[in-house]
XYZ file of C-alpha atoms in Angstrom:
551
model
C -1.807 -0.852 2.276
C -0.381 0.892 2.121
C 0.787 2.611 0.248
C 1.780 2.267 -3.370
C 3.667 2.561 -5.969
C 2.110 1.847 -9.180
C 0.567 -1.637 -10.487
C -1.058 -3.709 -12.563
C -2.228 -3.261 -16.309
C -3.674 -5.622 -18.840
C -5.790 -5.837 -21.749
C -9.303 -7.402 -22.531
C -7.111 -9.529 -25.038
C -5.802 -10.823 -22.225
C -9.004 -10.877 -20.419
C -10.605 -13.234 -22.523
C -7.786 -15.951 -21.752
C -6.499 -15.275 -18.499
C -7.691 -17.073 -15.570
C -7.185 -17.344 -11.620
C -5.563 -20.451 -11.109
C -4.745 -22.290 -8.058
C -1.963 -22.665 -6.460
C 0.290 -25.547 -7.426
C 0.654 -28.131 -4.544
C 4.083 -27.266 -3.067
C 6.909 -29.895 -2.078
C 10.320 -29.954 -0.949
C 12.073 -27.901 -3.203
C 14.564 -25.892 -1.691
C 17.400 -24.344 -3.034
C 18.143 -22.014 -6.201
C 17.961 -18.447 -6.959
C 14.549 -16.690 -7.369
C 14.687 -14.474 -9.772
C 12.656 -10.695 -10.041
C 12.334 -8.037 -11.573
C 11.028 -4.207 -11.986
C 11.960 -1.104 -14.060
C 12.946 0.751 -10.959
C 13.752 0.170 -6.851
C 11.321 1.532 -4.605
C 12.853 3.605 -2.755
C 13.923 3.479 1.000
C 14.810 -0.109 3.018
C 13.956 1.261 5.848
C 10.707 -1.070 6.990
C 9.348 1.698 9.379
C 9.530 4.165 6.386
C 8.624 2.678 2.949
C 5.156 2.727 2.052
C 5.258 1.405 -0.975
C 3.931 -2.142 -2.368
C 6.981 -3.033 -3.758
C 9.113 -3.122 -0.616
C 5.909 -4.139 1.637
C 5.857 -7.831 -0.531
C 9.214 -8.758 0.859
C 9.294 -7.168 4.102
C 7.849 -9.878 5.544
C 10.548 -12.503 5.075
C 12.598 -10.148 6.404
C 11.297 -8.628 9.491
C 8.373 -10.173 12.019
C 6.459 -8.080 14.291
C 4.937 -9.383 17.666
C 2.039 -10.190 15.257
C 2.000 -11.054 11.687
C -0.619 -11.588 8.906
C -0.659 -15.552 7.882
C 1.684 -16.149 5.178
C -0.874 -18.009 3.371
C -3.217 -17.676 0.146
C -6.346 -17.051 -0.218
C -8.386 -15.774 3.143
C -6.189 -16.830 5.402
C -4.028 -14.413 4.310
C -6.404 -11.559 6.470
C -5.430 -14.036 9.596
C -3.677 -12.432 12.008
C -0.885 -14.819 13.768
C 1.667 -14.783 16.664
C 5.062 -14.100 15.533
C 7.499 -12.813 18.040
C 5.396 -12.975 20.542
C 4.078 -16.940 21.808
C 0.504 -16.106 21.131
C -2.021 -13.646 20.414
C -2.289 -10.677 23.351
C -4.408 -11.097 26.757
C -6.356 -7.689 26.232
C -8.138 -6.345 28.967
C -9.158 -2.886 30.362
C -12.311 -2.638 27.730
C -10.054 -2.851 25.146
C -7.219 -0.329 26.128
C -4.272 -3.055 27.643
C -2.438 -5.572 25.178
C -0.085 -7.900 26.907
C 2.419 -9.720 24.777
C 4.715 -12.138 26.036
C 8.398 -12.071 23.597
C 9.416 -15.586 22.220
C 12.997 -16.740 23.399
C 15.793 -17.352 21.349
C 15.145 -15.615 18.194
C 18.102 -13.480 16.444
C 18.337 -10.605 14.394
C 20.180 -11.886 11.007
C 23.519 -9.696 12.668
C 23.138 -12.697 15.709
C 21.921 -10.581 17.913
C 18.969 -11.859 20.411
C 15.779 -10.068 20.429
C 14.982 -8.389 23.207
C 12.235 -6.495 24.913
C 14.654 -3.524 24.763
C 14.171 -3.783 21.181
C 10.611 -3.957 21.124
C 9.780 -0.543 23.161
C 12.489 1.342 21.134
C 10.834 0.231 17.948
C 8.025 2.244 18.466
C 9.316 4.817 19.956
C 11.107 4.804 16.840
C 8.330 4.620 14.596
C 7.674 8.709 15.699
C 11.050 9.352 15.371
C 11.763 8.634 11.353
C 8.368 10.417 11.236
C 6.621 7.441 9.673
C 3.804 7.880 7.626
C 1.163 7.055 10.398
C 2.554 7.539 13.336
C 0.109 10.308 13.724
C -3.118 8.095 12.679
C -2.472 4.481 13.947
C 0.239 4.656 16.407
C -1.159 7.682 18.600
C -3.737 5.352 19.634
C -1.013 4.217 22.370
C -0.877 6.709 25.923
C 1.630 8.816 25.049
C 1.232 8.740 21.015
C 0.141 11.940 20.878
C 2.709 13.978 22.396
C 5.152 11.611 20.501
C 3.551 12.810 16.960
C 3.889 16.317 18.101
C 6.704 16.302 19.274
C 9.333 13.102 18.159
C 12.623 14.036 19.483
C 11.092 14.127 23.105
C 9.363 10.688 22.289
C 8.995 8.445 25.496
C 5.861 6.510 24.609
C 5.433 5.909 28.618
C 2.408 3.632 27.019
C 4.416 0.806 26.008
C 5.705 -1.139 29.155
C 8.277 -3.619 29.469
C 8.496 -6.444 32.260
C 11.870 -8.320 32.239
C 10.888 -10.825 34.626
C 7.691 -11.801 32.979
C 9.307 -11.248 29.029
C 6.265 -9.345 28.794
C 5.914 -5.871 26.841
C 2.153 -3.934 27.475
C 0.770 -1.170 24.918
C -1.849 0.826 27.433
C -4.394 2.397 24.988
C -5.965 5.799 24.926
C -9.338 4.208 23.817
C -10.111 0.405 22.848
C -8.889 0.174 19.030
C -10.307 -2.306 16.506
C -7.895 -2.338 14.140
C -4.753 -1.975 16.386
C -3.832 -5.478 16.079
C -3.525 -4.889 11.832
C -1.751 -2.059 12.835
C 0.938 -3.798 14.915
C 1.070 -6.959 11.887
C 2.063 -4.611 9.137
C 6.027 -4.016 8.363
C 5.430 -0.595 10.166
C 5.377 -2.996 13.394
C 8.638 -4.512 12.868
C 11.076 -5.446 15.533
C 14.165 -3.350 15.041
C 17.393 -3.889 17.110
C 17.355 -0.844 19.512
C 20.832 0.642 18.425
C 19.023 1.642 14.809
C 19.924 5.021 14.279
C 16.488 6.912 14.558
C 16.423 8.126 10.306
C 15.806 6.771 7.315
C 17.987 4.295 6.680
C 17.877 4.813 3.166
C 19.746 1.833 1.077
C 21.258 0.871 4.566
C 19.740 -2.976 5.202
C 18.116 -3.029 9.078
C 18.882 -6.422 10.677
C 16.058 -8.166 10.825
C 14.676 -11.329 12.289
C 13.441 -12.931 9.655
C 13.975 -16.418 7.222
C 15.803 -13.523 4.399
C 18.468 -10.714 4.963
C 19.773 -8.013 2.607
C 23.486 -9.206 1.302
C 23.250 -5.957 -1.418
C 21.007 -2.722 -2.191
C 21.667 -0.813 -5.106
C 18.755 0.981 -6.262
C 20.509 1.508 -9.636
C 20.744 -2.114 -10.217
C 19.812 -4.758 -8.033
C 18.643 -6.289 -4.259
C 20.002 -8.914 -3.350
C 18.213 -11.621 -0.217
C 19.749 -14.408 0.940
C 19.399 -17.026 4.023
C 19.769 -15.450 7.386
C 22.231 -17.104 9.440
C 20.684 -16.658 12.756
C 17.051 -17.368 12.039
C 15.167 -21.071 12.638
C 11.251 -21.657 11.916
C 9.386 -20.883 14.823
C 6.060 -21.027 13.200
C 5.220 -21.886 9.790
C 2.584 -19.039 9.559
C 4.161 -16.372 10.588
C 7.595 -16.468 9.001
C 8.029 -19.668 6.779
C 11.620 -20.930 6.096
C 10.958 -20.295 2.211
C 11.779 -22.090 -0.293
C 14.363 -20.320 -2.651
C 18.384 -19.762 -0.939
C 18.667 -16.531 -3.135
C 16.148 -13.673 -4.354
C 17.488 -11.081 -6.544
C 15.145 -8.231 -7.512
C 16.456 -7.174 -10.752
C 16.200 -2.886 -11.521
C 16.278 -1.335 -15.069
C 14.465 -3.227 -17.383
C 11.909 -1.720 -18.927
C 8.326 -4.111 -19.008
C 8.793 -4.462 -22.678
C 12.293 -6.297 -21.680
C 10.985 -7.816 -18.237
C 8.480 -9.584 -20.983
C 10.599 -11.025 -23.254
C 12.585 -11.855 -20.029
C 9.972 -14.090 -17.974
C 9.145 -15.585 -21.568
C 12.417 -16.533 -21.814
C 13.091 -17.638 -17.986
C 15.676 -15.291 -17.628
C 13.254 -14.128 -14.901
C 10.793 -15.556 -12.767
C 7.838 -12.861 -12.398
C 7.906 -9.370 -13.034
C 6.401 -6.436 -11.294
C 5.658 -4.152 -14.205
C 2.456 -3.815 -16.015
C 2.689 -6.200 -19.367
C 3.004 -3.196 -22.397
C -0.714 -3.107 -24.252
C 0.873 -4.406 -27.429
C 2.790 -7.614 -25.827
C -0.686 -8.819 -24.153
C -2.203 -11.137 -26.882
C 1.385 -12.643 -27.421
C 1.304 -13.252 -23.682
C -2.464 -14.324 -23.707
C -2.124 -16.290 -26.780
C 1.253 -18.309 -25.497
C 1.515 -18.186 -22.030
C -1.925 -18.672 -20.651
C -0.649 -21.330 -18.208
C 1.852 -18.442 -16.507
C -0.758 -16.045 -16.065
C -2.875 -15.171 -12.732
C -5.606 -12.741 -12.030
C -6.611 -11.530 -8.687
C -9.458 -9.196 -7.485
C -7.779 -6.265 -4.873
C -9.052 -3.970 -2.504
C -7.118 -1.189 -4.323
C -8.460 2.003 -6.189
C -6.400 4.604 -8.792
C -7.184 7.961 -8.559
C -6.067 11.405 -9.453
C -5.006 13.460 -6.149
C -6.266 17.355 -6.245
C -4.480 19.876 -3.902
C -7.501 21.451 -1.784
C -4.881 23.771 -0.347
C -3.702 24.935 -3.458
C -5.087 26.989 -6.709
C -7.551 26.095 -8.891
C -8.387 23.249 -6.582
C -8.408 25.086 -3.204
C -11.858 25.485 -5.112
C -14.508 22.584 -4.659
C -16.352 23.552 -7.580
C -13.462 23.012 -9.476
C -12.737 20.061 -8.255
C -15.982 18.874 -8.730
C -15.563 20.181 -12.680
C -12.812 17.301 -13.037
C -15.062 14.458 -11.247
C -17.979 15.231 -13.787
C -15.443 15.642 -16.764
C -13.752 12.287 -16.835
C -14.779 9.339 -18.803
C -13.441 6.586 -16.924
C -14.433 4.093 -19.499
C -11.432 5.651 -21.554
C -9.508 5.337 -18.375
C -10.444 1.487 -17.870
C -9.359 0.983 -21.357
C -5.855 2.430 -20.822
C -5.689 0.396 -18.088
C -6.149 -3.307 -20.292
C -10.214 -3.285 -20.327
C -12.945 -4.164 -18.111
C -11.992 -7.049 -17.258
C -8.904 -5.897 -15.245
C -10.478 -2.380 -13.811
C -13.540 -1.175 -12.836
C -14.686 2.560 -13.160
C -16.021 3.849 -9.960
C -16.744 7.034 -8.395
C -16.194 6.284 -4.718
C -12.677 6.328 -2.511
C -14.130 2.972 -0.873
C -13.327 -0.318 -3.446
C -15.721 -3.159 -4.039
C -15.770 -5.916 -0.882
C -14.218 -3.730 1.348
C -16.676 -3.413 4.498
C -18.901 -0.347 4.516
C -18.783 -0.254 0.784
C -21.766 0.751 -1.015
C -22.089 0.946 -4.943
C -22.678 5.156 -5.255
C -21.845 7.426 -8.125
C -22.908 10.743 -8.155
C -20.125 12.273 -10.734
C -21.813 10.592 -14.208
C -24.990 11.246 -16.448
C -27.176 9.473 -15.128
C -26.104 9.489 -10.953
C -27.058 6.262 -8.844
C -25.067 2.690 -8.189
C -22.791 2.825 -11.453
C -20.458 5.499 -13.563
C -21.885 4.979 -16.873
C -20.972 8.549 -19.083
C -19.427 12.039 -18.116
C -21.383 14.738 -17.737
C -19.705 17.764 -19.469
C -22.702 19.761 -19.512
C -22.535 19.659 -15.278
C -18.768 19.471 -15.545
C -18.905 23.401 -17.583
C -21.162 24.579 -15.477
C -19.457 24.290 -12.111
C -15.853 25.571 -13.540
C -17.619 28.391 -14.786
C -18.917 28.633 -11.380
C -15.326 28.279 -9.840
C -13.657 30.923 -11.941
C -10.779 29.225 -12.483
C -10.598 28.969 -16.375
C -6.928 30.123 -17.438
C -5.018 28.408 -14.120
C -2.034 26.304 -14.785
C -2.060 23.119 -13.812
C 0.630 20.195 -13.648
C -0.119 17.270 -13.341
C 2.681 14.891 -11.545
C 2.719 11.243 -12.526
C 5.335 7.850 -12.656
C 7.302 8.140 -15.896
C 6.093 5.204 -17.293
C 2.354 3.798 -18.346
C -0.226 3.341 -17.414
C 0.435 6.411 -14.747
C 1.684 8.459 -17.471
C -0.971 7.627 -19.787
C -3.539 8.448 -17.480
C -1.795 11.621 -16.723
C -2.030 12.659 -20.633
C -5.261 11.803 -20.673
C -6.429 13.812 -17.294
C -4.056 16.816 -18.942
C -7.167 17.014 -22.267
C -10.119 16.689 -19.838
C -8.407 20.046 -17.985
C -7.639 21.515 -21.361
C -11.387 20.804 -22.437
C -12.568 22.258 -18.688
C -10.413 25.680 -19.545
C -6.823 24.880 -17.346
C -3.951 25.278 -19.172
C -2.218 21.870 -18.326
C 0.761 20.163 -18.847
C 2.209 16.584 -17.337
C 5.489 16.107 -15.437
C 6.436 12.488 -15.580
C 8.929 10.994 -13.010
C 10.646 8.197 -11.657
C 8.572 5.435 -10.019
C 11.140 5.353 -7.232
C 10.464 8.688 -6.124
C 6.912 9.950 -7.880
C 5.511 8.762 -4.304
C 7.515 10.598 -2.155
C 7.667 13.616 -4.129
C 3.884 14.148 -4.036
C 3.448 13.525 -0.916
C 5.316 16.664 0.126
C 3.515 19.749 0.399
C 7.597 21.858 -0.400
C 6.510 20.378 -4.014
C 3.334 22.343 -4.204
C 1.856 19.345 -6.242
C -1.683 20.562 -7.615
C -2.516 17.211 -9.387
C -0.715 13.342 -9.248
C -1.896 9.931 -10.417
C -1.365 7.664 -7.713
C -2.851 4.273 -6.769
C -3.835 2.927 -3.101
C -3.955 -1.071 -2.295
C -4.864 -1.536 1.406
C -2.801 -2.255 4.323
C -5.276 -4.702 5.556
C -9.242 -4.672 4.946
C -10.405 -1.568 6.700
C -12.525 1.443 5.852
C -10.846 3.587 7.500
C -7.518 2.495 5.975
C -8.868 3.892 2.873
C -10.773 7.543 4.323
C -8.822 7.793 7.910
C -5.332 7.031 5.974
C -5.246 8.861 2.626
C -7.592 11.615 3.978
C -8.001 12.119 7.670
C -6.368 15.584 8.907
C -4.229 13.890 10.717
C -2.546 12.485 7.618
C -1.453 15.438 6.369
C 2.172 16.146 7.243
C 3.411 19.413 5.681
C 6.886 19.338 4.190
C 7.562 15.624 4.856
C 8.169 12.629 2.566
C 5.197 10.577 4.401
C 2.493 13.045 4.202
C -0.033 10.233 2.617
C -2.729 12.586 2.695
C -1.694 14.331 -0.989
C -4.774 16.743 -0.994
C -4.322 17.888 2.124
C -7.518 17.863 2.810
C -8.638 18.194 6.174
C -13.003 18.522 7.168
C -12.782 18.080 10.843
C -16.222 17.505 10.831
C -15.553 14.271 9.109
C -12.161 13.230 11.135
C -15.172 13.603 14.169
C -17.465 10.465 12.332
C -14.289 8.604 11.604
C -13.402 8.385 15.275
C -16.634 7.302 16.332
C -16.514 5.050 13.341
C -13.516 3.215 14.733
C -14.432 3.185 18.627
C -17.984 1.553 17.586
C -16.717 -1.218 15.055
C -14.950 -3.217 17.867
C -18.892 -4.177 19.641
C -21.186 -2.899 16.859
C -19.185 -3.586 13.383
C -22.130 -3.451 11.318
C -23.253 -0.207 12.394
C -19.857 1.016 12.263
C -20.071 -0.174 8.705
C -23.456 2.040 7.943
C -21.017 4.774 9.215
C -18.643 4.395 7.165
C -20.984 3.945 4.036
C -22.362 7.968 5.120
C -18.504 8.915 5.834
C -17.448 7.542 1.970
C -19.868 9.229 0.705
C -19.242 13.209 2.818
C -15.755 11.928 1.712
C -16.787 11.711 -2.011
C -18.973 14.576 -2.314
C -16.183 17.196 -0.982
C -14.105 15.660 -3.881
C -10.756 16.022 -2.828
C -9.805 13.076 -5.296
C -10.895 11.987 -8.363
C -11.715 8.274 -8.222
C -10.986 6.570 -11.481
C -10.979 2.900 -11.473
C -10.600 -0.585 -9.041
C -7.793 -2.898 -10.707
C -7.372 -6.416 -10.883
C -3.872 -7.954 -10.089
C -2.073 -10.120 -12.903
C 1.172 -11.763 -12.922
C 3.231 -13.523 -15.382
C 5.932 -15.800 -14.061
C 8.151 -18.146 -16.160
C 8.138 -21.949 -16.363
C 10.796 -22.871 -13.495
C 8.247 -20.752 -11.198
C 6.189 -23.480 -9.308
C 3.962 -22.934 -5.939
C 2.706 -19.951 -6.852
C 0.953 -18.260 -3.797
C -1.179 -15.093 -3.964
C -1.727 -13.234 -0.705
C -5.309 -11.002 -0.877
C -2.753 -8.766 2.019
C 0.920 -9.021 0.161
C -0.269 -10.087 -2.999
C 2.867 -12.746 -4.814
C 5.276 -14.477 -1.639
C 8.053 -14.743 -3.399
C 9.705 -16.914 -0.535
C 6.949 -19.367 -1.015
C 7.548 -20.109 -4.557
C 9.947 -22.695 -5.803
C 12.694 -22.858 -8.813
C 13.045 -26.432 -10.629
């Protein structure tokens, strides 16, 4: 997933008190005002746009798709569920022809009925606001291709509507594994068909879903409340919810958003907890505090297109350089982040413990290796380039970033840092007018895929140039390795675990070209106040707000 802005960070203080802790049994108790809050908005509203984790934790209760991911905790939150459509697809044709039949009577929150009219012009949409993988998920469907080339003269003659049956069919270009995650994300939203075909910006899309937007101001505040028009159809896919109001509170900074969900002024916060607020946290609010594994990775971004690091053996300089144990500690300790080597996380399939950038290569990082790390930047010749290094204006990203800018020094680049706002760090290095050389940026999956990890963040056909949804922020491109990454895909759907050997060997070509540095696997922790009850962590959306409930 997507996707992200930045995360999580806590300390081993923490660590040593914090625990995972189940999920409250819920009840009926509806009503009230959730309350959140973050240091910044995230950007765009527009759900066929924003990539960020931020906006992708309350999509969901405000747009379905024909499919959706079960609103749920624990590993039922990888389910995939009907939603607009009254059950999961007849597929046929080897793989390459979904059927869907549309559910009746559901509204968009403007009253509107949905139609199949909407659902073809929502993907033909989808190429149109040039969304971020349009080009490496949604191409899959007959026609996909020209529309990525080409979006104005979009037509997507692959997506077939049949009024008399309330049927809509997506005819395939080849059988696709992971299409259904694809069309269960907010990128597969059902948009009414008059939505202008742009970013909508701080413009609220009617949706069909248990929330709408009332109020957007990314200055301040977003405001959800009940939509008018919408009635449970099915408790996994889109819930009723529990709360009547969410407001997402902007411009606090985490010091504040602390002392806020301490004081119940909030109910959970979406900033890291500051390093010297974690053993008053730990100490007094053990019982608010919950700590979640992720499939996510941090990692420092290196322009391959770009000098110094249009040279690999400059690249490969910084990979040796880092200590990633000093890393882990900025991030809160070991017990919240792992250092790792490898663009693949821990439990996602295909993964395979491998290191090769540390003293002492095999399974684990365990020191840097200056000696290595001297040796091939004096072999790239690059000792005297300027290098910036673009991160969020706040830590841990900008901490990170300070620290990245005295392994360069120490290498022979003259660097410097350019912090800036979380709201639009992500956008900004993703396009290539920027000419970013080096970012800090995070990625938490879109749903538990290899290849959302090495076919989204690195695949040529992520690479957009000059666009705000160019995910690929090395553009780095080794068609060589797109080639394995097809195959990859077309063999997981009848031989997953040799597609998963595959996509052990791909990590690893991935790794070794070292368009990225990897520097560390998080852990997820939130703090919520004491009126927060029901607490319910999603492995795929991580906190539901909607699920939670006030008292």
């Amino acid at each position: 997933m997507r996707r992200l802005a930045g995360q999580v960070a806590l300390g081993a203080c923490l660590a040593a008190t914090a625990a995972t802790v189940p999920a409250r049994a819920a009840g009926g108790h509806y009503g009230g005002t959730l309350k959140l809050v973050a240091s910044s908005a995230a950007g765009t509203l527009d759900p066929q746009v924003n990539y960020t984790l931020r906006y992708w934790q309350i999509f969901p209760m405000l747009y379905d798709g024909l499919v959706s991911f079960e609103r749920a905790g624990g590993t039922a939150a990888f389910h995939i569920v009907p939603d607009l459509a009254t059950a999961m697809p007849k597929i046929s044709d080897g793989g390459k022809t979904y059927v869907f039949t549309l559910r009746k009577g559901v509204k968009f929150s403007n009253g509107a009925p949905v139609t199949l009219t909407d659902v073809r012009a929502s993907f033909i949409r989808l190429f149109k606001v040039l969304n971020p993988n349009a080009g490496t998920w949604y191409d899959v469907i007959v026609g996909g291709r020209h529309c990525a080339s080409a979006p104005t003269t979009c037509t997507l003659p692959g997506v077939v509507i049949d009024q008399a049956k309330d049927t809509v069919t997506f005819h395939l270009r080849h059988p696709d594994a992971e299409f259904l995650d694809q069309l269960a994300v907010p990128f597969g939203a059902i948009l009414p068909a008059s939505t202008p075909d742009k970013d909508m910006g701080t413009i609220p899309i009617p949706g069909t879903g248990a929330y709408m937007i009332s109020k957007y101001d990314p200055s301040s505040k977003l405001v959800m409340v009940r939509n008018p028009y919408f009635h449970q159809w099915s408790r996994l896919a889109q819930p009723k919810g529990y709360p009547d109001r969410i407001v997402y509170r902007f411009g606090l900074t985490p010091n504040a958003q602390v002392t806020a969900v301490a004081n119940d002024q909030y109910d959970w916060m979406y900033n890291p907890i500051p390093l010297d607020r974690l053993g008053e946290v730990a100490t007094k609010y053990k019982s608010r505090l919950y700590l979640h594994s992720l499939l996510a990775l941090w990692y420092a971004t290196m322009n391959t297109r770009m000098k110094p690091f249009d040279n690999k053996d400059a690249r490969l300089a910084v990979n040796y350089a880092i200590d990633r144990a000093d890393l882990v500690k900025l991030f809160g300790g070991p017990a919240v982040a792992t250092a790792t080597c490898e663009i693949l996380p821990p439990g996602m399939p295909g993964y395979k413990p491998f290191c090769p950038f540390t003293e002492h290569p095999g399974t684990t990082w365990t020191a840097p290796d200056m000696k290595k790390a001297m040796a091939y930047m004096k072999k790239s010749g690059m000792a005297g380039q300027k290098v910036t290094i673009i991160t969020q204006n706040s830590d841990p990203s900008r901490a990170i970033g300070i620290y990245l800018q005295s392994v360069l020094d120490r290498l022979g680049f003259k660097a410097k840092v350019k912090g800036i706002s979380s709201n639009i760090q992500f956008t900004y290095i993703q396009n290539s007018n920027n000419h970013v050389q080096m970012a800090v940026t995070t990625w938490y999956q879109d749903y538990p895929a290899p290849s959302d990890f090495l076919n989204v963040l690195l695949s040529c056909k992520s690479f957009h140039p000059g666009s705000d949804n160019s995910i690929n922020i090395s553009e780095f491109c080794d068609k060589s390795i797109d080639t394995e990454m097809a195959v990859a895909e077309t063999m997981s759907i009848a031989h997953p675990k040799k597609a998963d050997v595959m996509w052990t060997k791909i990590d690893r070509e991935m790794t070794d070209q070292a368009p990225v540095a990897p520097l560390f696997t998080p852990k997820h922790v939130d703090f919520v106040s004491s009126r927060l009850h029901h607490f319910v962590f999603s492995g795929q959306t991580y906190f539901i707000p909607d699920l939670a409930w006030i008292k």
